[in-house]
Coordinates of C-alpha atoms in Angstrom, one line a residue:
S1478 CA -46.8 5.5 -3.7
G1479 CA -45.6 3.1 -6.2
N1480 CA -43.0 5.5 -7.3
F1481 CA -41.6 5.8 -3.8
Q1482 CA -41.4 1.9 -3.4
M1483 CA -39.4 1.7 -6.9
N1484 CA -37.2 4.5 -5.6
C1485 CA -36.4 2.5 -2.2
L1486 CA -35.9 -0.5 -4.3
K1487 CA -33.6 1.3 -6.6
V1488 CA -31.7 2.9 -3.5
L1489 CA -31.6 -0.9 -2.0
K1490 CA -30.2 -2.5 -5.3
N1491 CA -27.3 0.2 -5.1
V1492 CA -26.4 -0.2 -1.3
Q1493 CA -22.7 -0.6 -0.8
F1494 CA -21.5 -3.4 1.8
N1495 CA -20.6 -2.1 4.8
Y1496 CA -20.9 1.6 4.1
S1497 CA -23.3 4.6 5.1
A1498 CA -24.6 6.9 2.4
S1499 CA -27.1 9.5 1.6
L1500 CA -29.0 10.0 -1.9
D1501 CA -30.7 12.5 -3.0
Y1502 CA -34.4 12.5 -4.2
Q1503 CA -36.2 15.5 -5.2
D1504 CA -36.7 17.5 -2.1
Y1505 CA -35.9 14.5 0.2
K1506 CA -32.9 12.3 1.0
F1507 CA -32.4 8.2 1.5
N1508 CA -30.1 7.6 4.1
Y1509 CA -28.9 3.9 4.6
T1510 CA -26.4 2.1 6.6
D1511 CA -25.5 -1.6 5.9
T1512 CA -23.8 -3.6 8.2
N1513 CA -22.6 -7.4 7.1
G1514 CA -25.6 -7.0 4.3
L1515 CA -28.1 -6.0 6.7
T1516 CA -29.6 -2.6 5.4
V1517 CA -31.6 -0.1 7.2
L1518 CA -33.4 2.9 5.4
C1519 CA -34.6 6.0 6.2
F1520 CA -36.3 8.5 4.0
C1521 CA -36.4 12.5 5.1
N1522 CA -36.2 15.9 4.4
K1523 CA -33.1 17.3 3.1
E1524 CA -32.6 19.7 6.0
Y1525 CA -32.8 17.1 8.5
P1526 CA -29.4 16.8 10.1
L1527 CA -27.3 13.8 8.4
E1528 CA -25.8 12.9 11.9
V1529 CA -28.9 12.6 13.8
S1530 CA -30.6 10.4 10.8
Y1531 CA -27.5 7.9 10.9
C1532 CA -27.6 7.8 14.7
Y1533 CA -31.2 6.4 14.3
L1534 CA -30.6 4.1 11.7
K1535 CA -27.6 2.7 14.0
E1536 CA -29.4 2.3 17.0
L1537 CA -32.4 1.1 15.1
M1538 CA -29.8 -1.5 13.4
A1539 CA -28.5 -2.4 16.9
N1540 CA -32.0 -2.8 18.3
F1541 CA -33.1 -5.0 15.5
K1542 CA -30.1 -7.1 16.0
T1543 CA -30.5 -7.4 19.6
K1544 CA -34.3 -8.5 19.3
F1545 CA -33.3 -11.0 16.3
S1546 CA -30.6 -13.4 15.8
M1547 CA -28.4 -13.2 12.7
E1548 CA -29.3 -17.1 12.3
Q1549 CA -33.2 -15.9 12.2
I1550 CA -32.6 -12.9 9.6
E1551 CA -31.1 -15.3 7.2
E1552 CA -33.6 -18.1 7.6
A1553 CA -36.4 -15.7 6.8
K1554 CA -37.7 -15.6 3.4
S1555 CA -38.7 -11.8 3.7
L1556 CA -37.6 -9.3 6.3
Y1557 CA -41.5 -8.1 6.0
L1558 CA -41.8 -11.1 8.5
F1559 CA -40.3 -8.7 11.2
N1560 CA -42.6 -6.1 10.7
K1561 CA -45.3 -7.0 13.2
E1562 CA -42.7 -7.8 16.1
F1563 CA -40.7 -4.5 15.3
E1564 CA -43.0 -1.9 13.8
H1565 CA -43.8 -0.6 16.9
I1566 CA -40.0 0.1 17.7
I1567 CA -39.3 1.7 14.6
K1568 CA -42.4 4.2 15.4
D1569 CA -40.9 4.8 19.0
F1570 CA -37.5 5.7 17.5
M1571 CA -39.0 7.7 14.7
N1572 CA -41.2 9.8 17.4
Y1573 CA -38.1 10.0 19.5
Y1574 CA -35.9 11.2 17.0
N1575 CA -38.5 13.6 15.3
M1576 CA -40.2 15.1 18.4
K1577 CA -37.2 16.0 20.4
P1578 CA -35.1 18.9 18.5
E1579 CA -33.0 19.3 21.7
C1580 CA -31.7 15.6 21.3
Q1581 CA -31.3 16.0 17.5
D1582 CA -29.1 18.9 18.6
N1583 CA -27.3 16.8 21.6
L1584 CA -26.9 13.9 19.2
S1585 CA -25.5 15.8 16.3
K1586 CA -22.9 17.5 19.0
L1587 CA -22.2 14.1 20.1
S1588 CA -21.8 12.5 16.8
R1589 CA -19.4 15.7 15.9
E1590 CA -17.5 14.9 19.1
I1591 CA -17.3 11.2 18.1
L1592 CA -16.1 12.0 14.4
E1593 CA -13.4 14.4 15.8
F1594 CA -12.3 11.8 18.3
K1595 CA -12.2 9.2 15.7
K1596 CA -10.0 11.7 13.4
N1597 CA -7.5 12.6 16.5
V1598 CA -7.5 8.8 17.1
I1599 CA -6.7 8.1 13.4
D1600 CA -4.0 11.2 13.3
A1601 CA -2.6 9.7 16.5
E1602 CA -2.2 6.5 15.2
N1603 CA -0.5 7.9 11.7
L1604 CA 1.8 10.1 13.9
L1605 CA 2.7 7.1 15.9
N1606 CA 3.3 5.1 12.8
K1607 CA 5.7 7.7 11.5
R1608 CA 7.3 7.9 14.6
G1609 CA 7.8 4.0 14.2
E1610 CA 9.2 4.4 11.0
K1611 CA 11.7 7.1 12.0
L1612 CA 12.6 4.7 15.0
Q1613 CA 13.4 2.2 12.8
E1614 CA 15.4 4.2 10.6
I1615 CA 17.4 5.5 13.7
V1616 CA 17.7 1.8 14.7
I1617 CA 19.1 1.0 11.1
K1618 CA 21.5 4.1 11.1
S1619 CA 22.6 3.3 14.7
E1620 CA 23.7 -0.4 13.6
K1621 CA 25.2 0.9 10.5
L1622 CA 27.2 3.4 12.8
K1623 CA 28.2 0.6 15.0
N1624 CA 29.5 -1.6 12.2
E1625 CA 31.6 1.7 10.9
A1626 CA 33.0 2.0 14.3
E1627 CA 33.9 -1.5 14.7
T1628 CA 35.5 -1.5 11.1
Y1629 CA 37.4 1.7 12.2
Y1630 CA 38.8 0.4 15.3
K1631 CA 39.8 -2.8 13.7
S1632 CA 41.7 -0.8 11.0
S1633 CA 43.1 1.6 13.6
K1634 CA 44.2 -1.3 15.5
K1635 CA 46.1 -2.4 12.6
V1636 CA 47.5 0.9 11.7
K1637 CA 48.7 1.1 15.1
K1638 CA 50.1 -2.1 14.8
K1639 CA 51.9 -1.6 11.5
A1640 CA 53.1 1.7 12.8
F1641 CA 54.7 -0.1 16.1
C1642 CA 56.1 -2.7 13.8
N1643 CA 57.6 0.2 11.3
K1644 CA 59.2 1.8 14.3
W1645 CA 61.0 -1.0 15.6
L1646 CA 62.1 -2.0 12.0
W1647 CA 63.5 1.5 11.8
M1648 CA 65.3 1.3 15.3
I1649 CA 66.5 -2.0 14.0
F1650 CA 67.9 -0.5 11.0
A1651 CA 69.4 2.4 12.5
F1652 CA 71.0 -0.1 14.9
A1653 CA 72.1 -2.1 12.3
I1654 CA 73.7 1.0 10.5
C1655 CA 75.4 2.4 13.5
A1656 CA 77.0 -1.2 13.8
I1657 CA 78.2 -1.2 10.4
I1658 CA 79.8 2.3 10.6
G1659 CA 80.9 1.3 14.0
Y1660 CA 82.7 -1.3 12.6
F1661 CA 84.3 0.4 9.9
V1662 CA 85.6 3.2 12.2
S1663 CA 87.2 1.0 14.5
S1664 CA 88.9 -1.0 11.5
I1665 CA 90.0 1.9 10.3
I1666 CA 91.5 3.0 13.6
C1667 CA 92.5 -0.5 14.9
G1668 CA 93.3 -1.9 11.5
F1669 CA 91.2 -4.7 9.8
D1670 CA 92.9 -7.4 11.4
Y1671 CA 92.7 -6.1 15.1
H1672 CA 96.2 -6.2 15.6

């Protein structure tokens, strides 16, 4: 009906670029996926599995892009021009996805597994990023420790050198004192003119 077409147009006007979404409409829903401005849309019962719907849309999109080049799509004044050539493919996909519930279950399961795998990959990537950040912190801290160790080594070398010089200075000072005392003692014993 005209109301349905108007609602389709409303949905198409609100399509987000490179995004997939589901919009409720009474007891039904519009599901769409958009890739670089090319949108495929389906209308189904609310109970119809969302994963299966998206698999259908993505497979339909991939098939459409295989059959028609982006150049052909961009040059077309209306995408309805592709209906005659693509209509039977749409019907075949609709029959395939509607008539085989076991396929829906398998597709739903596969889709969930893919989403889980994707989540695991993202989690692993985040973990690697955190590890990379921690490794970077360790590298910075080890560099800091290396610099502190070099500074400590240089200052300990200076302290050791200073202690060595102080030791010799005290020895020279002690020898000078002993020499002066020895001179006074020998002068007292022998006399200051040493005769």
